[in-house]
PDB file of C-alpha atoms in Angstrom:
ATOM      1  CA  UNK J   1      12.536  44.346 131.345  1.00 56.00           C
ATOM      2  CA  UNK J   2      15.875  42.817 132.323  1.00 59.00           C
ATOM      3  CA  UNK J   3      18.874  45.106 132.400  1.00 61.00           C
ATOM      4  CA  UNK J   4      21.296  44.839 129.510  1.00 60.00           C
ATOM      5  CA  UNK J   5      24.539  43.085 130.360  1.00 60.00           C
ATOM      6  CA  UNK J   6      27.441  45.438 131.020  1.00 59.00           C
ATOM      7  CA  UNK J   7      29.713  46.060 128.068  1.00 58.00           C
ATOM      8  CA  UNK J   8      33.417  46.697 128.143  1.00 57.00           C
ATOM      9  CA  UNK J   9      34.706  50.018 126.960  1.00 58.00           C
ATOM     10  CA  UNK J  10      36.553  49.972 123.635  1.00 59.00           C
ATOM     11  CA  UNK J  11      39.867  50.607 125.405  1.00 72.00           C
ATOM     12  CA  UNK J  12      39.301  47.479 127.528  1.00 73.00           C
ATOM     13  CA  UNK J  13      38.722  45.401 124.396  1.00 77.00           C
ATOM     14  CA  UNK J  14      41.845  46.870 122.793  1.00 83.00           C
ATOM     15  CA  UNK J  15      43.891  46.119 125.878  1.00 84.00           C
ATOM     16  CA  UNK J  16      42.610  42.528 125.965  1.00 85.00           C
ATOM     17  CA  UNK J  17      43.416  42.025 122.278  1.00 84.00           C
ATOM     18  CA  UNK J  18      46.873  43.490 122.746  1.00 86.00           C
ATOM     19  CA  UNK J  19      47.451  41.230 125.735  1.00 88.00           C
ATOM     20  CA  UNK J  20      46.430  38.162 123.734  1.00 91.00           C
ATOM     21  CA  UNK J  21      48.684  39.202 120.856  1.00 93.00           C
ATOM     22  CA  UNK J  22      51.607  39.705 123.224  1.00 93.00           C
ATOM     23  CA  UNK J  23      51.021  36.307 124.802  1.00 96.00           C
ATOM     24  CA  UNK J  24      50.966  34.617 121.382  1.00 97.00           C
ATOM     25  CA  UNK J  25      54.097  36.510 120.343  1.00 97.00           C
ATOM     26  CA  UNK J  26      55.962  35.420 123.475  1.00 97.00           C
ATOM     27  CA  UNK J  27      54.857  31.812 123.070  1.00 98.00           C
ATOM     28  CA  UNK J  28      55.801  31.690 119.382  1.00 98.00           C
ATOM     29  CA  UNK J  29      59.176  33.293 120.065  1.00 97.00           C
ATOM     30  CA  UNK J  30      59.950  30.855 122.886  1.00 98.00           C
ATOM     31  CA  UNK J  31      58.976  27.906 120.698  1.00 98.00           C
ATOM     32  CA  UNK J  32      61.190  29.094 117.829  1.00 98.00           C
ATOM     33  CA  UNK J  33      64.123  29.695 120.164  1.00 98.00           C
ATOM     34  CA  UNK J  34      63.751  26.222 121.673  1.00 98.00           C
ATOM     35  CA  UNK J  35      63.558  24.694 118.190  1.00 98.00           C
ATOM     36  CA  UNK J  36      66.640  26.598 117.086  1.00 98.00           C
ATOM     37  CA  UNK J  37      68.541  25.325 120.111  1.00 97.00           C
ATOM     38  CA  UNK J  38      67.878  21.780 118.915  1.00 97.00           C
ATOM     39  CA  UNK J  39      68.331  22.043 115.129  1.00 96.00           C
ATOM     40  CA  UNK J  40      70.679  24.990 114.472  1.00 96.00           C
ATOM     41  CA  UNK J  41      73.176  24.236 111.742  1.00 95.00           C
ATOM     42  CA  UNK J  42      76.790  24.202 112.901  1.00 96.00           C
ATOM     43  CA  UNK J  43      78.229  26.985 110.757  1.00 97.00           C
ATOM     44  CA  UNK J  44      81.734  28.379 111.309  1.00 97.00           C
ATOM     45  CA  UNK J  45      80.618  32.002 111.629  1.00 97.00           C
ATOM     46  CA  UNK J  46      78.217  31.001 114.387  1.00 97.00           C
ATOM     47  CA  UNK J  47      81.140  29.835 116.529  1.00 96.00           C
ATOM     48  CA  UNK J  48      82.710  33.268 116.847  1.00 97.00           C
ATOM     49  CA  UNK J  49      81.970  36.809 117.896  1.00 97.00           C
ATOM     50  CA  UNK J  50      84.821  38.215 115.784  1.00 98.00           C
ATOM     51  CA  UNK J  51      83.258  41.113 113.858  1.00 98.00           C
ATOM     52  CA  UNK J  52      85.596  40.596 110.906  1.00 98.00           C
ATOM     53  CA  UNK J  53      84.688  36.926 110.450  1.00 98.00           C
ATOM     54  CA  UNK J  54      80.994  37.734 110.831  1.00 98.00           C
ATOM     55  CA  UNK J  55      81.233  40.561 108.298  1.00 98.00           C
ATOM     56  CA  UNK J  56      82.989  38.307 105.769  1.00 98.00           C
ATOM     57  CA  UNK J  57      80.312  35.638 106.176  1.00 98.00           C
ATOM     58  CA  UNK J  58      77.449  38.089 105.800  1.00 97.00           C
ATOM     59  CA  UNK J  59      78.875  39.589 102.617  1.00 97.00           C
ATOM     60  CA  UNK J  60      79.535  36.151 101.121  1.00 96.00           C
ATOM     61  CA  UNK J  61      76.060  34.896 101.998  1.00 95.00           C
ATOM     62  CA  UNK J  62      74.351  37.725 100.116  1.00 91.00           C
ATOM     63  CA  UNK J  63      74.590  35.893  96.797  1.00 79.00           C
ATOM     64  CA  UNK J  64      75.677  32.334  97.548  1.00 88.00           C
ATOM     65  CA  UNK J  65      74.075  29.324  99.239  1.00 92.00           C
ATOM     66  CA  UNK J  66      75.331  28.343 102.685  1.00 94.00           C
ATOM     67  CA  UNK J  67      76.801  24.996 101.576  1.00 94.00           C
ATOM     68  CA  UNK J  68      78.985  26.727  98.996  1.00 95.00           C
ATOM     69  CA  UNK J  69      79.986  29.556 101.310  1.00 97.00           C
ATOM     70  CA  UNK J  70      81.377  27.375 104.122  1.00 97.00           C
ATOM     71  CA  UNK J  71      84.575  26.196 102.347  1.00 97.00           C
ATOM     72  CA  UNK J  72      85.099  29.587 100.690  1.00 97.00           C
ATOM     73  CA  UNK J  73      84.690  31.353 104.042  1.00 98.00           C
ATOM     74  CA  UNK J  74      87.154  29.038 105.768  1.00 98.00           C
ATOM     75  CA  UNK J  75      89.724  29.464 102.991  1.00 98.00           C
ATOM     76  CA  UNK J  76      89.291  33.247 103.097  1.00 98.00           C
ATOM     77  CA  UNK J  77      89.782  33.436 106.872  1.00 98.00           C
ATOM     78  CA  UNK J  78      92.844  31.192 106.627  1.00 98.00           C
ATOM     79  CA  UNK J  79      94.358  33.531 104.042  1.00 98.00           C
ATOM     80  CA  UNK J  80      93.289  36.856 105.561  1.00 98.00           C
ATOM     81  CA  UNK J  81      92.456  36.180 109.243  1.00 98.00           C
ATOM     82  CA  UNK J  82      91.939  39.805 110.286  1.00 98.00           C
ATOM     83  CA  UNK J  83      90.589  43.060 108.934  1.00 98.00           C
ATOM     84  CA  UNK J  84      94.143  44.385 108.941  1.00 98.00           C
ATOM     85  CA  UNK J  85      95.349  41.483 106.792  1.00 98.00           C
ATOM     86  CA  UNK J  86      92.598  42.023 104.223  1.00 98.00           C
ATOM     87  CA  UNK J  87      93.185  45.782 104.219  1.00 97.00           C
ATOM     88  CA  UNK J  88      96.823  45.210 103.260  1.00 96.00           C
ATOM     89  CA  UNK J  89      96.091  42.617 100.549  1.00 96.00           C
ATOM     90  CA  UNK J  90      96.506  43.302  96.844  1.00 92.00           C
ATOM     91  CA  UNK J  91      93.087  43.902  95.351  1.00 90.00           C
ATOM     92  CA  UNK J  92      93.916  41.584  92.474  1.00 89.00           C
ATOM     93  CA  UNK J  93      94.349  38.709  94.932  1.00 93.00           C
ATOM     94  CA  UNK J  94      91.104  39.651  96.687  1.00 94.00           C
ATOM     95  CA  UNK J  95      89.156  39.657  93.428  1.00 91.00           C
ATOM     96  CA  UNK J  96      90.700  36.366  92.357  1.00 91.00           C
ATOM     97  CA  UNK J  97      89.677  34.780  95.670  1.00 95.00           C
ATOM     98  CA  UNK J  98      86.127  36.127  95.298  1.00 94.00           C
ATOM     99  CA  UNK J  99      85.411  34.642  91.855  1.00 90.00           C
ATOM    100  CA  UNK J 100      82.202  32.610  91.970  1.00 88.00           C
ATOM    101  CA  UNK J 101      80.729  34.401  94.985  1.00 91.00           C
ATOM    102  CA  UNK J 102      78.698  36.918  92.969  1.00 83.00           C
ATOM    103  CA  UNK J 103      78.966  40.688  92.544  1.00 85.00           C
ATOM    104  CA  UNK J 104      82.741  41.151  92.597  1.00 89.00           C
ATOM    105  CA  UNK J 105      82.259  44.775  93.663  1.00 90.00           C
ATOM    106  CA  UNK J 106      81.279  43.427  97.085  1.00 93.00           C
ATOM    107  CA  UNK J 107      84.808  42.122  97.551  1.00 94.00           C
ATOM    108  CA  UNK J 108      86.142  45.609  96.818  1.00 93.00           C
ATOM    109  CA  UNK J 109      83.730  47.222  99.284  1.00 94.00           C
ATOM    110  CA  UNK J 110      84.598  44.583 101.897  1.00 97.00           C
ATOM    111  CA  UNK J 111      88.294  45.396 101.562  1.00 96.00           C
ATOM    112  CA  UNK J 112      87.571  49.131 101.680  1.00 96.00           C
ATOM    113  CA  UNK J 113      85.587  48.643 104.888  1.00 97.00           C
ATOM    114  CA  UNK J 114      88.539  46.762 106.384  1.00 98.00           C
ATOM    115  CA  UNK J 115      90.891  49.604 105.423  1.00 97.00           C
ATOM    116  CA  UNK J 116      88.736  51.938 107.533  1.00 97.00           C
ATOM    117  CA  UNK J 117      88.598  49.437 110.393  1.00 98.00           C
ATOM    118  CA  UNK J 118      92.362  48.893 110.308  1.00 97.00           C
ATOM    119  CA  UNK J 119      92.825  52.649 110.631  1.00 97.00           C
ATOM    120  CA  UNK J 120      90.027  53.592 113.026  1.00 97.00           C
ATOM    121  CA  UNK J 121      88.924  50.390 114.790  1.00 97.00           C
ATOM    122  CA  UNK J 122      85.546  48.683 114.784  1.00 97.00           C
ATOM    123  CA  UNK J 123      82.365  50.697 115.321  1.00 96.00           C
ATOM    124  CA  UNK J 124      80.438  48.771 117.971  1.00 92.00           C
ATOM    125  CA  UNK J 125      76.913  49.772 116.921  1.00 97.00           C
ATOM    126  CA  UNK J 126      74.754  49.245 113.874  1.00 97.00           C
ATOM    127  CA  UNK J 127      74.666  52.998 113.308  1.00 97.00           C
ATOM    128  CA  UNK J 128      78.455  53.187 113.336  1.00 97.00           C
ATOM    129  CA  UNK J 129      78.852  50.158 111.086  1.00 98.00           C
ATOM    130  CA  UNK J 130      76.550  51.748 108.506  1.00 97.00           C
ATOM    131  CA  UNK J 131      79.272  54.339 107.899  1.00 96.00           C
ATOM    132  CA  UNK J 132      81.666  51.683 106.561  1.00 97.00           C
ATOM    133  CA  UNK J 133      81.921  51.337 102.760  1.00 94.00           C
ATOM    134  CA  UNK J 134      79.333  48.982 101.300  1.00 92.00           C
ATOM    135  CA  UNK J 135      77.661  48.120 104.614  1.00 96.00           C
ATOM    136  CA  UNK J 136      73.857  48.290 104.418  1.00 95.00           C
ATOM    137  CA  UNK J 137      71.226  48.194 107.184  1.00 96.00           C
ATOM    138  CA  UNK J 138      70.954  44.410 107.403  1.00 97.00           C
ATOM    139  CA  UNK J 139      74.707  43.702 107.426  1.00 97.00           C
ATOM    140  CA  UNK J 140      75.342  46.454 109.979  1.00 98.00           C
ATOM    141  CA  UNK J 141      72.610  45.074 112.248  1.00 98.00           C
ATOM    142  CA  UNK J 142      73.874  41.495 111.884  1.00 98.00           C
ATOM    143  CA  UNK J 143      77.453  42.395 112.829  1.00 98.00           C
ATOM    144  CA  UNK J 144      76.286  44.629 115.686  1.00 98.00           C
ATOM    145  CA  UNK J 145      74.036  41.856 117.002  1.00 98.00           C
ATOM    146  CA  UNK J 146      76.296  38.820 116.578  1.00 98.00           C
ATOM    147  CA  UNK J 147      79.641  40.453 117.374  1.00 98.00           C
ATOM    148  CA  UNK J 148      78.780  43.219 119.833  1.00 97.00           C
ATOM    149  CA  UNK J 149      75.505  42.055 121.388  1.00 96.00           C
ATOM    150  CA  UNK J 150      73.498  45.113 120.409  1.00 97.00           C
ATOM    151  CA  UNK J 151      69.761  44.583 120.752  1.00 97.00           C
ATOM    152  CA  UNK J 152      68.834  45.292 117.153  1.00 97.00           C
ATOM    153  CA  UNK J 153      66.769  43.327 114.654  1.00 97.00           C
ATOM    154  CA  UNK J 154      68.805  41.922 111.756  1.00 97.00           C
ATOM    155  CA  UNK J 155      66.150  42.070 109.061  1.00 96.00           C
ATOM    156  CA  UNK J 156      66.844  40.044 105.926  1.00 94.00           C
ATOM    157  CA  UNK J 157      64.289  38.595 103.512  1.00 94.00           C
ATOM    158  CA  UNK J 158      63.823  35.526 105.716  1.00 95.00           C
ATOM    159  CA  UNK J 159      63.044  37.637 108.784  1.00 96.00           C
ATOM    160  CA  UNK J 160      60.607  39.821 106.848  1.00 96.00           C
ATOM    161  CA  UNK J 161      58.805  36.709 105.585  1.00 96.00           C
ATOM    162  CA  UNK J 162      58.622  35.172 109.072  1.00 97.00           C
ATOM    163  CA  UNK J 163      57.247  38.398 110.533  1.00 97.00           C
ATOM    164  CA  UNK J 164      54.606  38.798 107.827  1.00 96.00           C
ATOM    165  CA  UNK J 165      53.430  35.191 108.003  1.00 97.00           C
ATOM    166  CA  UNK J 166      53.369  34.989 111.792  1.00 97.00           C
ATOM    167  CA  UNK J 167      51.238  38.134 111.949  1.00 96.00           C
ATOM    168  CA  UNK J 168      52.406  38.813 115.494  1.00 97.00           C
ATOM    169  CA  UNK J 169      54.298  42.039 114.972  1.00 96.00           C
ATOM    170  CA  UNK J 170      57.072  43.692 113.008  1.00 96.00           C
ATOM    171  CA  UNK J 171      60.639  42.338 113.295  1.00 97.00           C
ATOM    172  CA  UNK J 172      61.488  44.924 115.960  1.00 96.00           C
ATOM    173  CA  UNK J 173      58.457  43.838 117.988  1.00 96.00           C
ATOM    174  CA  UNK J 174      59.436  40.167 117.774  1.00 97.00           C
ATOM    175  CA  UNK J 175      62.900  40.896 119.199  1.00 96.00           C
ATOM    176  CA  UNK J 176      63.240  39.699 122.820  1.00 96.00           C
ATOM    177  CA  UNK J 177      63.829  42.280 125.533  1.00 92.00           C
ATOM    178  CA  UNK J 178      66.565  40.180 127.132  1.00 92.00           C
ATOM    179  CA  UNK J 179      69.977  38.799 126.174  1.00 93.00           C
ATOM    180  CA  UNK J 180      68.447  36.381 123.637  1.00 96.00           C
ATOM    181  CA  UNK J 181      68.175  39.018 120.915  1.00 97.00           C
ATOM    182  CA  UNK J 182      71.183  37.789 118.910  1.00 97.00           C
ATOM    183  CA  UNK J 183      70.012  34.188 119.192  1.00 98.00           C
ATOM    184  CA  UNK J 184      66.552  35.240 118.056  1.00 98.00           C
ATOM    185  CA  UNK J 185      68.004  36.901 114.959  1.00 98.00           C
ATOM    186  CA  UNK J 186      69.747  33.643 114.069  1.00 97.00           C
ATOM    187  CA  UNK J 187      66.661  31.572 114.877  1.00 98.00           C
ATOM    188  CA  UNK J 188      64.312  33.669 112.743  1.00 97.00           C
ATOM    189  CA  UNK J 189      66.696  33.470 109.788  1.00 96.00           C
ATOM    190  CA  UNK J 190      67.097  29.721 110.293  1.00 97.00           C
ATOM    191  CA  UNK J 191      63.332  29.205 110.303  1.00 98.00           C
ATOM    192  CA  UNK J 192      62.944  31.225 107.114  1.00 96.00           C
ATOM    193  CA  UNK J 193      65.780  29.375 105.404  1.00 94.00           C
ATOM    194  CA  UNK J 194      64.741  25.835 106.325  1.00 95.00           C
ATOM    195  CA  UNK J 195      61.011  25.633 107.195  1.00 96.00           C
ATOM    196  CA  UNK J 196      59.169  28.761 106.095  1.00 96.00           C
ATOM    197  CA  UNK J 197      60.809  29.357 102.749  1.00 95.00           C
ATOM    198  CA  UNK J 198      59.520  31.679 100.044  1.00 93.00           C
ATOM    199  CA  UNK J 199      58.040  28.947  97.852  1.00 92.00           C
ATOM    200  CA  UNK J 200      58.131  25.850 100.081  1.00 93.00           C
ATOM    201  CA  UNK J 201      56.315  25.917 103.414  1.00 94.00           C
ATOM    202  CA  UNK J 202      56.437  23.180 106.075  1.00 96.00           C
ATOM    203  CA  UNK J 203      53.783  24.286 108.542  1.00 96.00           C
ATOM    204  CA  UNK J 204      53.609  20.791 110.020  1.00 95.00           C
ATOM    205  CA  UNK J 205      57.266  21.065 111.052  1.00 96.00           C
ATOM    206  CA  UNK J 206      57.131  24.685 112.196  1.00 97.00           C
ATOM    207  CA  UNK J 207      57.581  25.207 115.943  1.00 97.00           C
ATOM    208  CA  UNK J 208      55.361  28.303 115.856  1.00 97.00           C
ATOM    209  CA  UNK J 209      52.421  26.864 113.900  1.00 97.00           C
ATOM    210  CA  UNK J 210      50.105  26.940 116.947  1.00 97.00           C
ATOM    211  CA  UNK J 211      50.358  30.749 117.110  1.00 97.00           C
ATOM    212  CA  UNK J 212      50.975  31.629 113.460  1.00 97.00           C
ATOM    213  CA  UNK J 213      48.199  33.574 111.737  1.00 95.00           C
ATOM    214  CA  UNK J 214      49.105  31.948 108.393  1.00 95.00           C
ATOM    215  CA  UNK J 215      49.587  28.353 109.518  1.00 95.00           C
ATOM    216  CA  UNK J 216      48.447  25.865 106.838  1.00 94.00           C
ATOM    217  CA  UNK J 217      47.084  28.777 104.801  1.00 93.00           C
ATOM    218  CA  UNK J 218      50.208  30.414 103.372  1.00 92.00           C
ATOM    219  CA  UNK J 219      49.588  31.850  99.927  1.00 85.00           C
ATOM    220  CA  UNK J 220      52.525  31.227  97.593  1.00 85.00           C
ATOM    221  CA  UNK J 221      52.705  33.903  94.880  1.00 76.00           C
ATOM    222  CA  UNK J 222      52.638  32.496  91.352  1.00 78.00           C
ATOM    223  CA  UNK J 223      55.831  32.386  89.360  1.00 73.00           C
ATOM    224  CA  UNK J 224      56.218  34.728  86.437  1.00 64.00           C
ATOM    225  CA  UNK J 225      55.225  33.388  83.062  1.00 62.00           C
ATOM    226  CA  UNK J 226      57.934  31.270  81.484  1.00 62.00           C
ATOM    227  CA  UNK J 227      60.021  33.252  79.047  1.00 57.00           C
ATOM    228  CA  UNK J 228      59.303  36.641  80.632  1.00 58.00           C
ATOM    229  CA  UNK J 229      62.530  36.735  82.653  1.00 64.00           C
ATOM    230  CA  UNK J 230      65.923  37.481  81.160  1.00 65.00           C
ATOM    231  CA  UNK J 231      68.363  34.585  81.134  1.00 73.00           C
ATOM    232  CA  UNK J 232      71.318  35.160  83.426  1.00 68.00           C
ATOM    233  CA  UNK J 233      73.628  34.422  80.497  1.00 75.00           C
ATOM    234  CA  UNK J 234      72.115  37.385  78.647  1.00 73.00           C
ATOM    235  CA  UNK J 235      72.757  39.838  81.489  1.00 76.00           C
ATOM    236  CA  UNK J 236      75.595  42.311  81.927  1.00 76.00           C
ATOM    237  CA  UNK J 237      76.269  40.771  85.319  1.00 77.00           C
ATOM    238  CA  UNK J 238      77.098  37.456  83.648  1.00 78.00           C
ATOM    239  CA  UNK J 239      79.603  39.115  81.322  1.00 83.00           C
ATOM    240  CA  UNK J 240      81.154  41.091  84.176  1.00 83.00           C
ATOM    241  CA  UNK J 241      81.656  37.920  86.185  1.00 81.00           C
ATOM    242  CA  UNK J 242      83.198  36.056  83.267  1.00 81.00           C
ATOM    243  CA  UNK J 243      85.614  38.932  82.600  1.00 83.00           C
ATOM    244  CA  UNK J 244      86.805  39.105  86.209  1.00 84.00           C
ATOM    245  CA  UNK J 245      87.125  35.318  86.419  1.00 80.00           C
ATOM    246  CA  UNK J 246      89.142  35.209  83.190  1.00 81.00           C
ATOM    247  CA  UNK J 247      91.529  37.967  84.239  1.00 83.00           C
ATOM    248  CA  UNK J 248      91.917  36.488  87.732  1.00 80.00           C
ATOM    249  CA  UNK J 249      92.813  33.144  86.164  1.00 78.00           C
ATOM    250  CA  UNK J 250      95.343  34.649  83.775  1.00 78.00           C
ATOM    251  CA  UNK J 251      93.275  33.715  80.728  1.00 78.00           C
ATOM    252  CA  UNK J 252      93.115  35.528  77.431  1.00 76.00           C
ATOM    253  CA  UNK J 253      89.909  37.543  77.633  1.00 76.00           C
ATOM    254  CA  UNK J 254      88.771  36.953  74.054  1.00 72.00           C
ATOM    255  CA  UNK J 255      89.289  33.207  74.333  1.00 72.00           C
ATOM    256  CA  UNK J 256      87.605  32.947  77.736  1.00 73.00           C
ATOM    257  CA  UNK J 257      84.298  34.535  76.758  1.00 79.00           C
ATOM    258  CA  UNK J 258      81.583  32.556  74.949  1.00 81.00           C
ATOM    259  CA  UNK J 259      81.242  33.307  71.253  1.00 75.00           C
ATOM    260  CA  UNK J 260      77.703  34.658  71.711  1.00 82.00           C
ATOM    261  CA  UNK J 261      78.972  37.506  73.918  1.00 81.00           C
ATOM    262  CA  UNK J 262      79.178  40.408  71.478  1.00 83.00           C
ATOM    263  CA  UNK J 263      81.959  43.019  71.525  1.00 80.00           C
ATOM    264  CA  UNK J 264      79.367  45.613  72.524  1.00 83.00           C
ATOM    265  CA  UNK J 265      78.484  43.657  75.656  1.00 85.00           C
ATOM    266  CA  UNK J 266      82.153  43.215  76.523  1.00 81.00           C
ATOM    267  CA  UNK J 267      82.820  46.929  76.045  1.00 83.00           C
ATOM    268  CA  UNK J 268      79.837  47.850  78.225  1.00 87.00           C
ATOM    269  CA  UNK J 269      80.860  45.396  80.949  1.00 82.00           C
ATOM    270  CA  UNK J 270      84.479  46.538  80.951  1.00 85.00           C
ATOM    271  CA  UNK J 271      83.407  50.169  81.197  1.00 86.00           C
ATOM    272  CA  UNK J 272      81.234  49.350  84.201  1.00 86.00           C
ATOM    273  CA  UNK J 273      84.004  47.377  85.898  1.00 86.00           C
ATOM    274  CA  UNK J 274      86.461  50.232  85.389  1.00 86.00           C
ATOM    275  CA  UNK J 275      83.913  52.687  86.746  1.00 85.00           C
ATOM    276  CA  UNK J 276      83.423  50.473  89.821  1.00 81.00           C
ATOM    277  CA  UNK J 277      87.178  50.265  90.438  1.00 81.00           C
ATOM    278  CA  UNK J 278      87.530  46.563  89.637  1.00 82.00           C
ATOM    279  CA  UNK J 279      89.474  46.956  86.386  1.00 83.00           C
ATOM    280  CA  UNK J 280      91.985  49.381  84.923  1.00 86.00           C
ATOM    281  CA  UNK J 281      92.927  50.023  81.315  1.00 85.00           C
ATOM    282  CA  UNK J 282      96.492  49.077  80.368  1.00 85.00           C
ATOM    283  CA  UNK J 283      98.467  48.985  77.141  1.00 77.00           C
ATOM    284  CA  UNK J 284      97.723  45.244  77.012  1.00 77.00           C
ATOM    285  CA  UNK J 285      93.994  45.678  77.579  1.00 81.00           C
ATOM    286  CA  UNK J 286      91.838  45.619  80.715  1.00 85.00           C
ATOM    287  CA  UNK J 287      93.395  44.214  83.897  1.00 84.00           C
ATOM    288  CA  UNK J 288      92.344  43.691  87.500  1.00 84.00           C
ATOM    289  CA  UNK J 289      92.841  46.886  89.468  1.00 81.00           C
ATOM    290  CA  UNK J 290      95.479  46.805  92.200  1.00 80.00           C
ATOM    291  CA  UNK J 291      94.611  48.239  95.600  1.00 69.00           C
ATOM    292  CA  UNK J 292      96.387  51.301  96.874  1.00 53.00           C
ATOM    293  CA  UNK J 293      98.452  48.909  98.989  1.00 44.00           C
ATOM    294  CA  UNK J 294      99.304  46.881  95.889  1.00 39.00           C
TER     295      UNK J 294
END
């Protein structure tokens, strides 16, 4: 009876599988980096390592499309070119300049962060940046990576999606071990924003398709049933934005709000804006809150 062929021990099989996974990860990463080097959009915040400019761009991009952010970012930097300049600005001017960029409270937190920076200097690590007002894990990692060169994964929704679809490791595992980490963060976000989007996938144009575990088989989750989502115009956020925009533009609040916005909604929105430090009550009604410097 012929002898049975030798079998590899389970640890040998695991090591071989891990080696193959690592090889695919390296190849996919190199392909994405090469692609990014050829197609990267020329965006003003990618031309600098100034932590202030990068922080401003990241906060603006949280709610607004890139094409709309570019002119607003450039105007903002022209007006307040440094953290110290923004820290000293009147909050009313800051809020007026932020109108249309979503969540006006982010402008307040951005200015508060710059007040700390103007006093204490810039923390040079993601951990240190997290201590600044309003700075979450992603923004801290992005500033630490792009401004200070820290090897840390900047994990936004695009990066999470790329990691899950590639199936080659978590975002931290995809990060290069060398000085390309910051470029990789940009490249992964670029791929998620332009080729591997949430609801539109272009596997045929993806540089990593040859190694991607989901290539040409991405499952797009169905949209919610029509009519099950609240209209933006019916939300408190809509009313808050309209109130801040009206006051920033010197408009009469009652005349500036649509007729369908009930007094109860206005009262609730004003109360929230006062609580968040964006408005104050005056004898003439609600008004934009000045900063301590103002």
